[in-house]
Every structure is written in structure tokens, then in C-alpha cells.
């Protein structure tokens, strides 16, 4: 009996010195992911944005709360409101403070798989200058019931296209035949050669096998 107690004591001491007991399969979230419906925006256009969690592992009780700070360039996009944000299928409620950009999403049942959390729409202003901007969701925190998780922040670039750029993308005109193609290529247009005037006698029409008697207008045929 004493020998068994000594053995258990030695095991407990070894675990204490090596860092104590460990919990197998601790919950993890690698990062957040932002995706946009298109990577560019023109004046008045709307961009659809989704936020998802990637790399969810060993989530036991489900993620009930996720919060973070949403940032975007207000010189490019109109102010975002809570009405522009919607929770994904496994999430219930969204709370958003437009003054601070803080966003809170709640799932009563708990999300065990990660995936999409919320989506929102950003509408571009009426006047834009060409630039590259970004939409970001940072200071991300999630609660799994067993503890807090801190996935990496998410950011996605968006190219701003100026009012002056045509919707066709500024492609050069297609090459073709005729004066239009020459002018587009920077070359002077080709002019047809001048028509040679016919002699007056040529206006006299004679039957086949005969010719005008002279070069005078109206000459008889012979």
C-alpha cells in the first residue's frame, strides 16, 4: 500500500513539474476571412461583404458570441448602419455601433463548425477618386463557453475606379477596315484616287460594232 502511494505521489509530482494536467483537443480558431462580391467599385455601386471563421477545431459547446471592430474608408463608402448587416444561418442577432465600428454577433445554439458569421452591404459615394482601399474586421474575439478564442483579423482590398473611367474598362478600339481604323491607329485616312473625266464623245452611245463619227458632242454613229 505504501508502495502504491509513493508511485502515485511520483506521478503527481512529475505532472506538476511538467506543467500540470493538459486538456486534449482544446478549441481553436485560426483566422477570420472577409470576402467581397467584386474587387472594385464605382460611384453608386454596392459591394456585398461576408465574414467567416476559418480553422475551427474541437469546438465542444459551440461559439455563442463573436465581436470585433469593423473599419472602412468613409471617403469611399457611405456610412454603414445596423440595417445593412445580417447574421448568417447559424447565428441569431447582430448589434452594431456606427460611432465606434464595434460589432457583436450572438448564436443561442452555438456554432461548432465556424464558417460564415455575418454579411453586410457597402454602397460607394456619388463621387470617387481612383485609389485602393480596404475593408477590415479586427480585434476579433469569440467565446466558446470553455474559454475565449482570438482568431486573426481579416482584411480585403477594394480597387476604387474614378468617375472618368468608362465601364468598358478603357480597352482600345478594335482594328477594322477603312478610314475609321486608320484614324484610330494614328495614320491619315486613305483617299480614293480621283476619277478621270471621260471625253465628250464617249457620252454618245452607238450600237455594237459602230463608233461615233467624230469627237463632237452628239456625233452620229458609223
Coordinates of C-alpha atoms in Angstrom, one line a residue:
X1 CA 0.0 0.0 0.0
X2 CA 2.8 2.4 0.9
X3 CA 4.5 1.5 -2.3
X4 CA 1.3 2.4 -4.3
X5 CA 1.0 5.7 -2.5
X6 CA 4.7 6.5 -3.3
X7 CA 4.1 5.7 -7.0
X8 CA 1.0 7.9 -7.3
X9 CA 2.9 10.7 -5.5
X10 CA 5.7 10.5 -8.0
X11 CA 3.3 10.7 -11.0
X12 CA 1.6 13.7 -9.5
X13 CA 4.9 15.4 -8.9
X14 CA 6.1 14.7 -12.4
X15 CA 2.9 16.2 -13.9
X16 CA 3.2 19.3 -11.7
X17 CA 6.8 19.9 -12.7
X18 CA 6.0 19.4 -16.4
X19 CA 3.2 21.9 -16.4
X20 CA 0.3 20.1 -14.8
X21 CA -2.6 18.3 -16.4
X22 CA -3.4 19.2 -20.0
X23 CA -6.8 19.1 -21.8
X24 CA -6.8 17.2 -25.0
X25 CA -8.5 18.8 -28.0
X26 CA -8.5 22.5 -26.9
X27 CA -10.8 24.6 -29.1
X28 CA -9.1 26.7 -31.8
X29 CA -10.0 29.3 -34.4
X30 CA -7.2 30.2 -36.8
X31 CA -8.5 33.4 -38.5
X32 CA -11.3 35.5 -39.8
X33 CA -11.9 35.8 -43.6
X34 CA -13.5 38.7 -45.4
X35 CA -14.8 38.2 -49.0
X36 CA -16.3 40.7 -51.4
X37 CA -18.7 40.2 -54.3
X38 CA -16.3 42.2 -56.6
X39 CA -12.8 43.6 -56.1
X40 CA -13.6 47.0 -57.5
X41 CA -16.2 49.7 -57.0
X42 CA -17.5 52.7 -59.0
X43 CA -19.7 55.6 -57.8
X44 CA -23.1 54.5 -56.5
X45 CA -22.3 50.7 -56.7
X46 CA -22.9 48.3 -53.8
X47 CA -20.3 45.7 -52.6
X48 CA -21.5 42.6 -50.7
X49 CA -19.2 41.6 -47.9
X50 CA -19.2 38.3 -45.9
X51 CA -17.2 37.4 -42.8
X52 CA -16.3 33.8 -42.0
X53 CA -14.3 31.9 -39.4
X54 CA -11.7 29.6 -40.7
X55 CA -9.9 26.7 -39.0
X56 CA -12.4 25.9 -36.2
X57 CA -11.3 22.8 -34.4
X58 CA -12.5 20.9 -31.3
X59 CA -15.4 23.3 -30.6
X60 CA -17.3 21.5 -27.9
X61 CA -20.1 23.7 -26.7
X62 CA -20.3 25.9 -29.8
X63 CA -19.3 29.6 -30.3
X64 CA -22.0 31.8 -28.8
X65 CA -20.5 35.2 -29.1
X66 CA -18.3 36.9 -31.7
X67 CA -17.2 40.6 -31.6
X68 CA -14.8 42.8 -33.3
X69 CA -14.2 46.3 -34.9
X70 CA -15.4 46.9 -38.5
X71 CA -13.4 49.6 -40.4
X72 CA -13.7 51.0 -44.0
X73 CA -12.9 54.3 -45.7
X74 CA -15.9 56.7 -45.4
X75 CA -14.5 58.8 -48.2
X76 CA -15.3 55.8 -50.5
X77 CA -18.3 54.2 -48.8
X78 CA -21.5 55.6 -47.3
X79 CA -22.0 55.2 -43.5
X80 CA -22.9 51.6 -42.6
X81 CA -26.0 51.1 -40.4
X82 CA -27.2 48.1 -38.4
X83 CA -29.9 47.6 -41.1
X84 CA -27.2 46.8 -43.6
X85 CA -25.9 43.8 -41.6
X86 CA -27.4 40.4 -41.4
X87 CA -26.5 37.3 -39.4
X88 CA -25.7 34.0 -41.1
X89 CA -27.8 30.9 -40.8
X90 CA -26.2 29.6 -37.5
X91 CA -26.3 33.0 -35.9
X92 CA -29.3 34.9 -34.4
X93 CA -28.7 38.6 -33.6
X94 CA -26.3 41.3 -34.8
X95 CA -25.6 44.5 -32.8
X96 CA -23.6 47.3 -34.4
X97 CA -22.4 50.7 -33.1
X98 CA -21.7 53.0 -36.1
X99 CA -19.8 55.5 -33.9
X100 CA -17.2 53.0 -32.9
X101 CA -17.4 50.3 -35.5
X102 CA -17.9 47.7 -32.8
X103 CA -20.0 44.7 -33.9
X104 CA -21.4 41.9 -31.8
X105 CA -23.0 38.6 -33.2
X106 CA -24.8 36.1 -31.0
X107 CA -25.7 32.4 -31.5
X108 CA -28.0 30.9 -28.9
X109 CA -27.5 27.3 -30.1
X110 CA -23.7 27.7 -30.6
X111 CA -21.8 27.4 -33.8
X112 CA -19.5 24.4 -33.8
X113 CA -18.3 24.5 -37.4
X114 CA -17.1 28.0 -38.0
X115 CA -18.0 29.2 -41.5
X116 CA -20.0 32.3 -42.3
X117 CA -21.0 34.5 -39.4
X118 CA -22.4 37.7 -40.9
X119 CA -22.7 39.7 -44.1
X120 CA -23.2 43.3 -44.9
X121 CA -23.5 45.8 -47.8
X122 CA -21.4 48.9 -48.5
X123 CA -22.5 51.5 -51.1
X124 CA -20.0 53.7 -52.7
X125 CA -20.3 57.5 -52.6
X126 CA -21.6 59.6 -55.6
X127 CA -18.1 60.9 -56.3
X128 CA -14.8 58.9 -56.2
X129 CA -11.1 59.4 -56.9
X130 CA -9.1 56.4 -58.2
X131 CA -7.3 54.7 -55.3
X132 CA -7.0 51.4 -53.4
X133 CA -8.8 51.0 -50.1
X134 CA -9.6 48.1 -47.7
X135 CA -12.3 46.7 -45.6
X136 CA -11.2 45.2 -42.3
X137 CA -12.6 43.4 -39.2
X138 CA -10.1 43.5 -36.4
X139 CA -9.8 43.0 -32.6
X140 CA -11.8 39.8 -33.1
X141 CA -12.8 37.8 -30.0
X142 CA -15.1 34.7 -29.7
X143 CA -16.5 32.9 -26.7
X144 CA -16.8 29.1 -26.8
X145 CA -18.1 28.6 -23.3
X146 CA -14.9 26.8 -22.2
X147 CA -12.8 29.9 -22.9
X148 CA -12.2 32.9 -25.2
X149 CA -10.8 32.5 -28.7
X150 CA -8.9 35.2 -30.6
X151 CA -8.7 34.4 -34.4
X152 CA -6.6 36.6 -36.6
X153 CA -8.0 39.8 -38.0
X154 CA -9.4 39.9 -41.6
X155 CA -8.9 42.4 -44.4
X156 CA -9.8 42.6 -48.1
X157 CA -8.6 45.2 -50.6
X158 CA -11.0 47.0 -53.0
X159 CA -10.0 49.0 -56.1
X160 CA -11.7 52.3 -56.4
X161 CA -12.4 53.3 -60.0
X162 CA -12.8 57.0 -60.9
X163 CA -15.9 58.6 -62.4
X164 CA -13.9 59.3 -65.6
X165 CA -13.1 55.7 -66.4
X166 CA -15.6 54.2 -68.7
X167 CA -17.5 51.0 -67.8
X168 CA -15.8 49.2 -70.8
X169 CA -12.5 49.2 -68.9
X170 CA -10.7 51.6 -71.3
X171 CA -9.9 48.9 -73.9
X172 CA -8.5 50.3 -77.2
X173 CA -11.0 50.2 -80.2
X174 CA -10.8 47.0 -82.3
X175 CA -8.9 47.2 -85.6
X176 CA -11.0 47.3 -88.7
X177 CA -11.0 48.3 -92.4
X178 CA -11.5 51.8 -93.9
X179 CA -10.8 55.3 -92.7
X180 CA -12.0 54.7 -89.1
X181 CA -9.3 52.0 -88.5
X182 CA -6.6 54.3 -89.9
X183 CA -7.7 57.2 -87.8
X184 CA -7.7 55.0 -84.6
X185 CA -4.2 53.8 -85.5
X186 CA -2.9 57.4 -85.8
X187 CA -2.5 57.2 -89.5
X188 CA -4.0 59.6 -92.1
X189 CA -7.1 58.1 -93.8
X190 CA -6.7 56.7 -97.3
X191 CA -8.4 58.7 -100.0
X192 CA -9.7 57.1 -103.2
X193 CA -7.9 58.1 -106.5
X194 CA -9.7 60.9 -108.4
X195 CA -11.9 59.8 -111.2
X196 CA -10.8 60.6 -114.7
X197 CA -13.2 62.7 -116.8
X198 CA -14.5 60.9 -119.9
X199 CA -14.2 62.7 -123.4
X200 CA -17.3 64.3 -124.6
X201 CA -17.7 61.9 -127.5
X202 CA -17.8 59.0 -125.0
X203 CA -21.3 60.2 -124.0
X204 CA -22.6 59.2 -127.4
X205 CA -23.8 55.7 -127.2
X206 CA -23.6 53.7 -130.5
X207 CA -24.9 50.3 -131.4
X208 CA -22.4 47.4 -131.0
X209 CA -19.8 47.3 -133.8
X210 CA -20.1 51.1 -134.6
X211 CA -18.4 54.2 -133.2
X212 CA -19.0 57.9 -133.1
X213 CA -18.1 59.7 -136.5
X214 CA -16.2 62.5 -134.6
X215 CA -15.3 63.7 -131.1
X216 CA -18.0 66.4 -131.2
X217 CA -20.9 66.1 -128.8
X218 CA -23.9 64.4 -130.4
X219 CA -21.9 63.0 -133.4
X220 CA -23.7 60.3 -135.4
X221 CA -22.6 56.7 -135.4
X222 CA -20.9 54.9 -138.3

